[in-house]
């Protein structure tokens, strides 16, 4: 079943074309990759889908509903979650609180109840605490709960960002270069983690990545971008052979 | 008598500092317009009581409500802007309110100010208010509201991607802050018994921000301690005149250099935490 449909979205920054007429259809429970050279517009695709930056032209449909004009926090509430290319954890919150923040849009108590610390607040806080600890343990992070994120090793921070997205109760995960800065051993464990997350939570995942081994291994469909335009789409095996893709990465044959 | 007076004034200012804590300390919004809310609170309560014969508790409640409404009206157009513009707009607001109070002399007494309120606010009411406001602030800090404040201070984009409505949250923060500040102003009017348009200028607003930083952005206890020291110090050392400010400036610089996380480094003085500390030793 189709979960996300992007139709001809474009984004210009002044005279610079970041993305031009990009379209994609994402099937549910599939892992899809978006690749392309630096500056090809991959992250822009994520920024437009999540609402971090407004779309110039085109439309985005999520679960058959138009979300093109919806503010970012509403899209998150509907189930679009993401990670960032350069990790964006909240420095002044503990690991546990970083997790809880991502669940706060689902909290039911009101501001008045919160001010007076009525019983309902404590009850729900305990539930959120449990949920946060559950997902920390799920990704093997339980012993870092009370630490501040910037004290943790880089690989752990990446993992924490992944755990945090699960707290939003997502339907689709957008992972922006999840393997950046990881060593080969960590990349392999990341691949297992992504697969595990996908299967356990019946999630749809889109990955932007430079790491070819990861993309070729876990994606069933790949979109290739170059200079803000899509130049190819297909299964990993087909993409590997594609003339245009090879040219974009390696240059013209002489 | 002198000490009682010092304690009253110090406690009044502590309420104002608590007013900016959620906004500046937790959310990282800087306002130079707190003076406007102090004045609005003071004048609303005084006018309601003196000109319209409202009973004292109602006058206090009106001050809080008008303060929150003004916060809402100012927040709507400004909190979408970048933080530095918010700072500028609040600065202008404080000047505007001052000018308005000067020219609406029919109602406010203009430059002569207002006097003749009965003394209805003593130390017990001020201290009681501090306890209640501290409880509310701390309750907010330790659940969703406070988490979201800090998340917004750290990274607005990431916060919105996690489903937080950044704009709406900032408006709520600003309204709560405005309400507390206006309440402080109303208490001031019925304690000092004389108010005039210049009673709280933008420099005073800046001091509230400095105290919040010295106390520590993440510690309500630290902020209360810093505020108490700062304002009582100011009263006791009046005789050294301008050197007082120099001395305080030196202290602020030293704190920023040697304890950049503030006096208490984000620690809250809670019974449970203190016990844990003693056991640790």
Short mmCIF file of C-alpha atoms in Angstrom, two decimals:
data_model
loop_
_atom_site.label_atom_id
_atom_site.label_comp_id
_atom_site.label_asym_id
_atom_site.label_seq_id
_atom_site.Cartn_x
_atom_site.Cartn_y
_atom_site.Cartn_z
CA UNK A 1 0.00 0.00 0.00
CA UNK A 2 1.10 3.48 -0.76
CA UNK A 3 1.96 5.62 2.29
CA UNK A 4 3.74 8.66 0.88
CA UNK A 5 3.33 10.31 -2.52
CA UNK A 6 5.53 13.22 -3.48
CA UNK A 7 4.56 15.01 -6.70
CA UNK A 8 6.91 17.38 -8.49
CA UNK A 9 8.25 19.24 -5.47
CA UNK A 10 10.74 22.05 -6.04
CA UNK A 11 12.81 24.28 -3.82
CA UNK A 12 14.87 27.30 -4.85
CA UNK A 13 17.11 29.30 -2.56
CA UNK A 14 17.47 32.63 -4.34
CA UNK A 15 18.85 31.65 -7.73
CA UNK A 16 20.12 28.29 -6.52
CA UNK A 17 18.03 25.27 -7.44
CA UNK A 18 18.12 22.86 -4.52
CA UNK A 19 15.46 20.55 -5.89
CA UNK A 20 13.48 20.58 -9.15
CA UNK A 21 10.33 18.59 -9.82
CA UNK A 22 11.12 15.65 -7.60
CA UNK A 23 8.53 12.89 -7.34
CA UNK A 24 8.46 9.61 -5.51
CA UNK A 25 5.94 7.03 -4.38
CA UNK A 26 6.71 5.18 -1.18
CA UNK A 27 5.11 1.82 -0.44
CA UNK A 28 4.34 0.84 3.11
CA UNK A 29 6.82 -1.37 5.00
CA UNK A 30 9.54 -0.84 2.44
CA UNK A 31 13.04 0.52 2.88
CA UNK A 32 13.96 3.02 0.18
CA UNK A 33 17.24 4.79 -0.44
CA UNK A 34 18.01 8.22 -1.84
CA UNK A 35 21.55 8.65 -3.12
CA UNK A 36 23.46 11.25 -5.09
CA UNK A 37 26.65 13.31 -5.01
CA UNK A 38 27.10 16.10 -2.43
CA UNK A 39 24.70 18.98 -2.94
CA UNK A 40 22.33 16.90 -5.07
CA UNK A 41 19.34 17.87 -2.90
CA UNK A 42 18.90 14.73 -0.83
CA UNK A 43 18.53 16.46 2.52
CA UNK A 44 16.25 19.03 0.87
CA UNK A 45 13.84 16.20 0.05
CA UNK A 46 13.66 15.38 3.77
CA UNK A 47 13.33 19.02 4.75
CA UNK A 48 10.37 19.42 2.41
CA UNK A 49 8.64 16.21 3.48
CA UNK A 50 8.99 17.03 7.20
CA UNK A 51 8.08 20.68 6.76
CA UNK A 52 11.41 22.04 7.99
CA UNK A 53 11.38 24.27 4.90
CA UNK A 54 8.29 25.22 2.87
CA UNK A 55 7.75 23.77 -0.61
CA UNK A 56 7.90 26.15 -3.61
CA UNK A 57 5.92 23.98 -6.03
CA UNK A 58 4.40 20.54 -6.00
CA UNK A 59 2.50 18.57 -3.42
CA UNK A 60 3.05 15.94 -0.75
CA UNK A 61 0.44 13.34 0.22
CA UNK A 62 0.85 11.28 3.37
CA UNK A 63 -1.60 8.43 3.89
CA UNK A 64 -3.84 9.92 1.21
CA UNK A 65 -3.97 13.29 2.91
CA UNK A 66 -2.46 16.45 1.55
CA UNK A 67 0.22 17.72 3.96
CA UNK A 68 2.02 20.19 1.69
CA UNK A 69 1.00 23.21 3.77
CA UNK A 70 0.89 21.54 7.18
CA UNK A 71 3.31 22.92 9.83
CA UNK A 72 6.18 20.66 10.84
CA UNK A 73 4.88 19.69 14.28
CA UNK A 74 1.55 18.52 12.81
CA UNK A 75 3.37 16.29 10.33
CA UNK A 76 5.39 14.79 13.19
CA UNK A 77 2.11 14.14 14.99
CA UNK A 78 0.78 12.27 11.95
CA UNK A 79 3.76 9.96 12.02
CA UNK A 80 6.65 11.45 10.07
CA UNK A 81 9.89 11.23 12.06
CA UNK A 82 13.46 11.94 11.07
CA UNK A 83 17.09 11.98 12.13
CA UNK A 84 19.63 14.59 11.11
CA UNK A 85 22.80 14.52 9.07
CA UNK A 86 24.69 16.34 11.82
CA UNK A 87 23.21 14.91 15.00
CA UNK A 88 20.72 17.26 16.65
CA UNK A 89 20.14 16.08 20.19
CA UNK A 90 19.10 18.49 22.93
CA UNK A 91 22.33 19.35 24.78
CA UNK A 92 20.78 20.48 28.02
CA UNK A 93 18.44 17.53 28.43
CA UNK A 94 19.45 14.12 29.72
CA UNK A 95 19.29 11.15 27.38
CA UNK A 96 16.02 10.11 29.01
CA UNK A 97 14.50 13.58 28.60
CA UNK A 98 15.62 13.69 24.98
CA UNK A 99 13.48 10.61 24.51
CA UNK A 100 10.52 12.03 26.42
CA UNK A 101 10.45 15.28 24.44
CA UNK A 102 9.75 13.28 21.31
CA UNK A 103 6.63 11.85 22.93
CA UNK A 104 5.30 15.09 24.39
CA UNK A 105 2.87 15.77 21.55
CA UNK A 106 0.94 12.66 22.65
CA UNK A 107 0.66 13.78 26.27
CA UNK A 108 -2.92 14.28 27.41
CA UNK A 109 -2.67 16.37 30.57
CA UNK A 110 -3.31 20.11 30.30
CA UNK A 111 -1.13 23.04 31.24
CA UNK A 112 -3.34 23.75 34.28
CA UNK A 113 -3.01 20.22 35.58
CA UNK A 114 0.70 20.49 35.04
CA UNK A 115 1.01 23.77 36.98
CA UNK A 116 -0.69 22.25 40.00
CA UNK A 117 0.94 18.86 39.58
CA UNK A 118 -2.37 16.99 39.73
CA UNK A 119 -2.29 13.17 39.98
CA UNK A 120 -2.96 12.66 36.27
CA UNK A 121 0.36 14.36 35.50
CA UNK A 122 2.39 12.04 37.70
CA UNK A 123 0.58 9.01 36.32
CA UNK A 124 1.26 9.89 32.70
CA UNK A 125 4.82 10.94 33.46
CA UNK A 126 5.46 7.47 34.86
CA UNK A 127 4.03 5.92 31.72
CA UNK A 128 6.20 8.12 29.49
CA UNK A 129 9.22 7.29 31.62
CA UNK A 130 8.55 3.58 31.14
CA UNK A 131 8.14 4.01 27.42
CA UNK A 132 11.39 5.98 27.14
CA UNK A 133 13.29 3.35 29.12
CA UNK A 134 11.74 0.63 27.00
CA UNK A 135 13.00 2.14 23.75
CA UNK A 136 16.41 2.91 25.25
CA UNK A 137 16.73 -0.73 26.24
CA UNK A 138 15.44 -1.77 22.82
CA UNK A 139 18.50 -0.20 21.22
CA UNK A 140 20.86 -1.12 24.06
CA UNK A 141 21.14 2.38 25.50
CA UNK A 142 19.55 1.84 28.92
CA UNK A 143 22.72 2.57 30.91
CA UNK A 144 23.08 6.07 29.41
CA UNK A 145 19.69 7.36 30.62
CA UNK A 146 20.95 9.96 33.09
CA UNK A 147 23.86 11.25 31.02
CA UNK A 148 23.97 14.32 28.81
CA UNK A 149 24.11 13.37 25.12
CA UNK A 150 27.30 15.25 24.28
CA UNK A 151 29.24 13.14 26.80
CA UNK A 152 28.49 10.03 24.77
CA UNK A 153 30.55 8.54 21.94
CA UNK A 154 29.49 9.55 18.45
CA UNK A 155 28.10 6.14 17.51
CA UNK A 156 25.95 6.08 20.63
CA UNK A 157 24.61 9.55 19.85
CA UNK A 158 23.53 8.34 16.40
CA UNK A 159 21.81 5.38 18.00
CA UNK A 160 20.09 7.68 20.49
CA UNK A 161 18.74 9.83 17.67
CA UNK A 162 17.28 6.69 16.16
CA UNK A 163 15.74 5.66 19.49
CA UNK A 164 14.28 9.15 19.88
CA UNK A 165 12.40 8.93 16.59
CA UNK A 166 10.66 5.79 17.85
CA UNK A 167 9.19 7.79 20.73
CA UNK A 168 7.13 9.83 18.26
CA UNK A 169 5.17 6.69 17.33
CA UNK A 170 6.18 7.08 13.69
CA UNK A 171 4.75 5.48 10.58
CA UNK A 172 7.61 6.56 8.40
CA UNK A 173 11.24 7.18 9.35
CA UNK A 174 13.48 9.48 7.36
CA UNK A 175 17.11 8.73 8.17
CA UNK A 176 19.59 11.36 7.01
CA UNK A 177 23.03 9.75 6.57
CA UNK A 178 22.74 7.42 9.55
CA UNK A 179 26.11 5.85 8.77
CA UNK A 180 28.08 9.10 8.57
CA UNK A 181 31.13 8.95 10.83
CA UNK A 182 30.65 5.33 11.83
CA UNK A 183 33.38 2.68 11.50
CA UNK A 184 32.76 -0.42 9.35
CA UNK A 185 31.85 -2.51 12.36
CA UNK A 186 29.32 0.08 13.51
CA UNK A 187 27.86 0.34 10.01
CA UNK A 188 27.15 -3.36 9.95
CA UNK A 189 25.43 -3.23 13.31
CA UNK A 190 23.48 -0.18 12.07
CA UNK A 191 22.19 -2.21 9.11
CA UNK A 192 20.93 -4.89 11.49
CA UNK A 193 19.36 -2.24 13.70
CA UNK A 194 17.53 -0.59 10.82
CA UNK A 195 16.19 -3.92 9.63
CA UNK A 196 15.16 -4.85 13.15
CA UNK A 197 13.38 -1.54 13.71
CA UNK A 198 11.57 -1.88 10.42
CA UNK A 199 10.35 -5.39 11.10
CA UNK A 200 9.45 -4.99 14.78
CA UNK A 201 7.50 -1.78 14.33
CA UNK A 202 6.10 -2.36 10.83
CA UNK A 203 7.73 0.87 9.71
CA UNK A 204 8.40 2.48 6.39
CA UNK A 205 11.94 3.83 6.10
CA UNK A 206 13.62 6.22 3.68
CA UNK A 207 17.39 6.56 3.93
CA UNK A 208 19.64 9.26 2.51
CA UNK A 209 23.15 7.87 2.47
CA UNK A 210 26.55 7.91 0.80
CA UNK A 211 27.47 4.53 2.15
CA UNK A 212 26.83 2.26 -0.85
CA UNK A 213 27.18 -1.03 0.99
CA UNK A 214 24.42 -0.04 3.38
CA UNK A 215 22.11 1.28 0.65
CA UNK A 216 22.60 -1.68 -1.68
CA UNK A 217 22.09 -4.14 1.15
CA UNK A 218 18.94 -2.98 2.82
CA UNK A 219 16.99 -0.91 0.28
CA UNK A 220 14.53 -2.47 -2.12
CA UNK A 221 14.21 0.72 -4.18
CA UNK A 222 16.67 3.53 -4.84
CA UNK A 223 16.21 7.07 -6.12
CA UNK A 224 19.27 8.83 -7.52
CA UNK A 225 19.56 12.61 -7.44
CA UNK A 226 22.01 14.87 -9.21
CA UNK A 227 21.96 18.70 -9.19
CA UNK A 228 18.46 18.74 -7.72
CA UNK A 229 16.93 16.40 -10.31
CA UNK A 230 16.09 12.75 -10.19
CA UNK A 231 18.22 10.92 -12.75
CA UNK A 232 17.28 7.35 -11.98
CA UNK A 233 15.00 5.09 -9.95
CA UNK A 234 15.11 1.37 -9.58
CA UNK A 235 16.23 -1.70 -7.71
CA UNK A 236 19.78 -1.79 -6.37
CA UNK A 237 21.06 -4.13 -9.09
CA UNK A 238 19.69 -1.92 -11.85
CA UNK A 239 21.05 1.27 -10.29
CA UNK A 240 24.56 -0.21 -10.12
CA UNK A 241 24.53 -0.65 -13.91
CA UNK A 242 22.80 2.61 -14.81
CA UNK A 243 24.82 4.75 -17.25
CA UNK A 244 23.62 8.11 -15.96
CA UNK A 245 24.28 7.19 -12.34
CA UNK A 246 27.82 6.11 -13.11
CA UNK A 247 28.37 9.35 -15.00
CA UNK A 248 27.08 11.45 -12.11
CA UNK A 249 29.42 9.75 -9.70
CA UNK A 250 32.48 9.14 -11.85
CA UNK A 251 32.20 11.76 -14.60
CA UNK A 252 31.82 11.37 -18.38
CA UNK A 253 33.69 8.69 -20.23
CA UNK A 254 36.47 10.16 -22.31
CA UNK B 1 12.37 47.94 60.60
CA UNK B 2 15.10 48.55 58.05
CA UNK B 3 15.79 44.84 57.72
CA UNK B 4 12.10 44.11 57.26
CA UNK B 5 11.96 46.70 54.48
CA UNK B 6 15.03 45.21 52.80
CA UNK B 7 13.54 41.76 53.02
CA UNK B 8 10.25 42.96 51.51
CA UNK B 9 11.93 44.70 48.59
CA UNK B 10 14.28 41.79 47.99
CA UNK B 11 11.35 39.37 47.98
CA UNK B 12 9.36 41.55 45.60
CA UNK B 13 12.25 41.50 43.15
CA UNK B 14 12.60 37.77 43.59
CA UNK B 15 9.05 37.41 42.25
CA UNK B 16 10.06 39.39 39.18
CA UNK B 17 13.12 37.19 38.72
CA UNK B 18 10.92 34.09 38.96
CA UNK B 19 8.79 35.74 36.27
CA UNK B 20 11.62 35.70 33.78
CA UNK B 21 12.96 32.30 34.81
CA UNK B 22 10.73 30.18 32.56
CA UNK B 23 11.19 32.56 29.67
CA UNK B 24 14.90 33.42 29.81
CA UNK B 25 16.27 30.58 31.89
CA UNK B 26 14.48 27.64 30.36
CA UNK B 27 13.33 28.84 26.95
CA UNK B 28 16.16 31.25 26.12
CA UNK B 29 13.94 34.20 25.23
CA UNK B 30 15.33 37.56 26.25
CA UNK B 31 12.92 40.34 27.12
CA UNK B 32 13.89 43.91 27.93
CA UNK B 33 10.22 44.72 28.37
CA UNK B 34 9.55 43.25 31.80
CA UNK B 35 9.27 46.82 33.06
CA UNK B 36 6.17 47.21 30.92
CA UNK B 37 4.53 44.28 32.67
CA UNK B 38 5.55 45.48 36.12
CA UNK B 39 3.96 48.85 35.33
CA UNK B 40 0.87 47.32 33.79
CA UNK B 41 0.37 45.11 36.83
CA UNK B 42 0.99 47.95 39.29
CA UNK B 43 -1.26 50.44 37.50
CA UNK B 44 -4.03 47.94 36.77
CA UNK B 45 -4.28 46.97 40.42
CA UNK B 46 -3.97 50.55 41.67
CA UNK B 47 -6.53 51.97 39.23
CA UNK B 48 -8.97 49.13 39.79
CA UNK B 49 -8.75 49.65 43.53
CA UNK B 50 -8.59 53.45 43.71
CA UNK B 51 -10.75 54.57 40.78
CA UNK B 52 -13.22 51.73 40.49
CA UNK B 53 -13.42 50.54 44.06
CA UNK B 54 -12.56 46.94 43.25
CA UNK B 55 -11.75 44.83 46.32
CA UNK B 56 -8.05 44.13 46.77
CA UNK B 57 -8.04 40.42 45.75
CA UNK B 58 -9.96 41.30 42.59
CA UNK B 59 -7.45 44.06 41.83
CA UNK B 60 -4.62 41.50 42.08
CA UNK B 61 -6.47 39.04 39.85
CA UNK B 62 -7.13 41.76 37.28
CA UNK B 63 -3.44 42.63 37.21
CA UNK B 64 -2.57 38.99 36.47
CA UNK B 65 -5.21 38.68 33.76
CA UNK B 66 -4.34 41.96 32.04
CA UNK B 67 -0.65 41.02 32.24
CA UNK B 68 -1.30 37.67 30.55
CA UNK B 69 -3.49 39.28 27.86
CA UNK B 70 -0.84 41.88 27.08
CA UNK B 71 1.74 39.08 26.89
CA UNK B 72 -0.49 37.27 24.44
CA UNK B 73 -1.04 40.34 22.26
CA UNK B 74 2.66 41.19 22.16
CA UNK B 75 3.66 37.56 21.68
CA UNK B 76 1.41 36.88 18.67
CA UNK B 77 3.29 39.09 16.19
CA UNK B 78 6.78 38.88 17.74
CA UNK B 79 7.41 35.30 18.77
CA UNK B 80 7.54 34.08 15.20
CA UNK B 81 10.48 36.41 14.68
CA UNK B 82 14.06 35.59 15.49
CA UNK B 83 14.98 35.94 19.14
CA UNK B 84 16.98 39.14 18.64
CA UNK B 85 13.95 40.87 17.14
CA UNK B 86 11.86 39.75 20.07
CA UNK B 87 14.41 41.44 22.33
CA UNK B 88 14.10 44.69 20.38
CA UNK B 89 10.32 44.65 20.30
CA UNK B 90 10.05 44.07 24.04
CA UNK B 91 12.48 46.94 24.56
CA UNK B 92 10.20 49.20 22.52
CA UNK B 93 7.19 47.91 24.44
CA UNK B 94 8.66 49.07 27.72
CA UNK B 95 9.20 52.57 26.28
CA UNK B 96 5.70 52.61 24.81
CA UNK B 97 4.04 51.68 28.06
CA UNK B 98 6.08 54.30 29.89
CA UNK B 99 4.99 56.96 27.39
CA UNK B 100 1.37 55.82 27.58
CA UNK B 101 1.35 56.04 31.37
CA UNK B 102 2.79 59.57 31.17
CA UNK B 103 0.17 60.80 28.74
CA UNK B 104 -2.90 59.07 30.11
CA UNK B 105 -2.63 61.35 33.11
CA UNK B 106 -6.41 61.43 33.67
CA UNK B 107 -6.22 57.82 34.72
CA UNK B 108 -2.63 57.36 35.84
CA UNK B 109 -1.66 60.70 37.32
CA UNK B 110 0.96 61.15 34.60
CA UNK B 111 4.48 61.98 35.77
CA UNK B 112 3.22 62.55 39.30
CA UNK B 113 2.40 58.89 39.59
CA UNK B 114 -0.18 57.38 41.92
CA UNK B 115 -0.14 57.34 45.68
CA UNK B 116 -2.58 56.81 48.50
CA UNK B 117 -3.04 53.05 48.18
CA UNK B 118 -3.48 51.38 51.57
CA UNK B 119 -0.71 49.02 52.61
CA UNK B 120 -2.28 45.68 51.86
CA UNK B 121 0.87 43.71 51.04
CA UNK B 122 3.23 42.65 53.79
CA UNK B 123 6.01 40.14 54.05
CA UNK B 124 3.77 37.09 54.64
CA UNK B 125 1.84 37.65 51.40
CA UNK B 126 5.03 38.23 49.41
CA UNK B 127 6.80 35.17 50.80
CA UNK B 128 3.64 33.09 50.38
CA UNK B 129 3.47 34.20 46.76
CA UNK B 130 7.09 33.21 46.24
CA UNK B 131 6.36 29.74 47.56
CA UNK B 132 3.33 29.32 45.28
CA UNK B 133 5.10 30.68 42.20
CA UNK B 134 8.15 28.53 42.89
CA UNK B 135 5.90 25.47 43.19
CA UNK B 136 4.17 26.24 39.88
CA UNK B 137 7.44 26.98 38.11
CA UNK B 138 9.06 23.85 39.45
CA UNK B 139 6.05 21.71 38.54
CA UNK B 140 6.22 23.03 34.99
CA UNK B 141 9.97 22.51 34.86
CA UNK B 142 9.87 18.85 35.80
CA UNK B 143 7.24 17.68 33.30
CA UNK B 144 6.34 18.21 29.65
CA UNK B 145 6.28 21.99 29.68
CA UNK B 146 9.81 22.41 31.03
CA UNK B 147 11.30 19.71 28.81
CA UNK B 148 9.82 21.38 25.78
CA UNK B 149 11.17 24.78 26.90
CA UNK B 150 14.71 23.44 27.11
CA UNK B 151 14.34 21.56 23.82
CA UNK B 152 13.26 24.81 22.14
CA UNK B 153 16.16 26.69 23.70
CA UNK B 154 18.62 24.07 22.44
CA UNK B 155 17.34 23.50 18.92
CA UNK B 156 14.07 24.91 17.59
CA UNK B 157 14.16 22.97 14.35
CA UNK B 158 14.76 19.63 16.02
CA UNK B 159 12.03 20.47 18.55
CA UNK B 160 9.48 21.11 15.80
CA UNK B 161 10.51 17.87 14.08
CA UNK B 162 9.71 16.09 17.34
CA UNK B 163 6.17 17.43 17.22
CA UNK B 164 6.49 20.48 19.46
CA UNK B 165 4.52 23.53 18.34
CA UNK B 166 7.38 25.95 18.97
CA UNK B 167 5.40 29.14 18.31
CA UNK B 168 2.46 28.19 20.52
CA UNK B 169 4.79 27.05 23.27
CA UNK B 170 6.69 30.34 23.25
CA UNK B 171 3.42 32.25 23.50
CA UNK B 172 2.39 30.21 26.53
CA UNK B 173 5.78 30.80 28.13
CA UNK B 174 5.57 34.52 27.50
CA UNK B 175 2.02 34.72 28.86
CA UNK B 176 2.92 32.91 32.08
CA UNK B 177 5.98 35.09 32.49
CA UNK B 178 3.94 38.25 31.87
CA UNK B 179 1.27 37.17 34.34
CA UNK B 180 3.82 36.54 37.11
CA UNK B 181 5.60 39.82 36.40
CA UNK B 182 2.34 41.79 36.43
CA UNK B 183 1.43 40.12 39.71
CA UNK B 184 4.78 41.25 41.12
CA UNK B 185 4.00 44.78 39.95
CA UNK B 186 0.61 44.71 41.69
CA UNK B 187 2.20 43.57 44.95
CA UNK B 188 4.74 46.37 44.54
CA UNK B 189 1.98 48.98 44.23
CA UNK B 190 0.35 47.90 47.49
CA UNK B 191 3.62 47.53 49.36
CA UNK B 192 5.67 50.57 48.32
CA UNK B 193 2.42 52.58 47.99
CA UNK B 194 3.75 54.87 45.32
CA UNK B 195 4.07 54.14 41.61
CA UNK B 196 5.18 56.28 38.69
CA UNK B 197 5.82 55.60 34.99
CA UNK B 198 9.60 55.18 35.46
CA UNK B 199 9.39 52.67 38.24
CA UNK B 200 11.01 49.87 36.31
CA UNK B 201 13.05 50.72 33.21
CA UNK B 202 14.73 48.47 30.68
CA UNK B 203 17.98 48.41 32.66
CA UNK B 204 16.09 46.76 35.49
CA UNK B 205 14.79 44.21 32.96
CA UNK B 206 18.38 43.55 31.89
CA UNK B 207 19.33 42.95 35.53
CA UNK B 208 16.68 40.23 35.77
CA UNK B 209 18.34 38.47 32.84
CA UNK B 210 21.80 38.80 34.40
CA UNK B 211 20.57 37.36 37.70
CA UNK B 212 19.02 34.43 35.87
CA UNK B 213 22.37 33.66 34.27
CA UNK B 214 24.32 34.07 37.51
CA UNK B 215 21.91 31.75 39.32
CA UNK B 216 22.09 29.18 36.56
CA UNK B 217 19.69 28.68 33.67
CA UNK B 218 18.62 25.25 34.85
CA UNK B 219 18.23 25.92 38.57
CA UNK B 220 15.28 27.68 40.18
CA UNK B 221 17.02 27.45 43.57
CA UNK B 222 20.15 29.08 42.15
CA UNK B 223 18.12 31.90 40.63
CA UNK B 224 16.30 32.60 43.91
CA UNK B 225 19.58 32.65 45.82
CA UNK B 226 21.26 34.93 43.27
CA UNK B 227 18.30 37.29 43.33
CA UNK B 228 18.20 37.44 47.13
CA UNK B 229 21.91 38.16 47.36
CA UNK B 230 21.85 40.71 44.57
CA UNK B 231 18.96 42.82 45.79
CA UNK B 232 19.70 42.68 49.53
CA UNK B 233 23.33 43.46 48.76
CA UNK B 234 22.13 46.46 46.80
CA UNK B 235 20.17 47.77 49.78
CA UNK B 236 22.91 47.20 52.34
CA UNK B 237 25.64 48.81 50.29
CA UNK B 238 23.82 51.96 49.29
CA UNK B 239 26.54 54.05 51.01
CA UNK B 240 29.23 53.09 48.50
CA UNK B 241 27.03 54.54 45.78
CA UNK B 242 28.12 53.81 42.19
CA UNK B 243 30.89 51.45 43.33
CA UNK B 244 28.12 49.09 44.23
CA UNK B 245 27.41 48.47 40.55
CA UNK B 246 31.11 48.05 39.80
CA UNK B 247 31.45 45.51 42.57
CA UNK B 248 28.41 43.60 41.33
CA UNK B 249 29.74 43.66 37.78
CA UNK B 250 32.99 42.12 39.00
CA UNK B 251 31.07 39.40 40.81
CA UNK B 252 29.02 38.67 37.69
CA UNK B 253 32.16 38.41 35.54
CA UNK B 254 33.82 36.11 38.06
CA UNK B 255 30.78 33.84 38.18
CA UNK B 256 30.59 33.68 34.39
CA UNK B 257 34.28 32.81 34.14
CA UNK B 258 34.53 30.30 36.96
CA UNK B 259 31.04 28.86 37.14
CA UNK B 260 29.61 29.21 33.64
CA UNK B 261 26.69 26.94 34.58
CA UNK B 262 25.64 29.42 37.28
CA UNK B 263 26.00 29.39 41.05
CA UNK B 264 24.39 26.00 41.55
CA UNK B 265 25.31 24.46 38.20
CA UNK B 266 21.76 23.46 37.44
CA UNK B 267 21.28 21.75 40.79
CA UNK B 268 17.88 22.03 42.47
CA UNK B 269 17.84 22.18 46.27
CA UNK B 270 15.37 19.40 46.89
CA UNK B 271 15.34 17.29 50.06
CA UNK B 272 15.98 14.13 48.06
CA UNK B 273 18.95 15.63 46.19
CA UNK B 274 20.45 17.05 49.41
CA UNK B 275 20.20 13.71 51.15
CA UNK B 276 21.87 12.03 48.19
CA UNK B 277 24.67 14.60 48.38
CA UNK B 278 25.22 14.00 52.10
CA UNK B 279 25.32 10.29 51.57
CA UNK B 280 27.82 10.79 48.76
CA UNK B 281 30.21 12.50 51.14
#
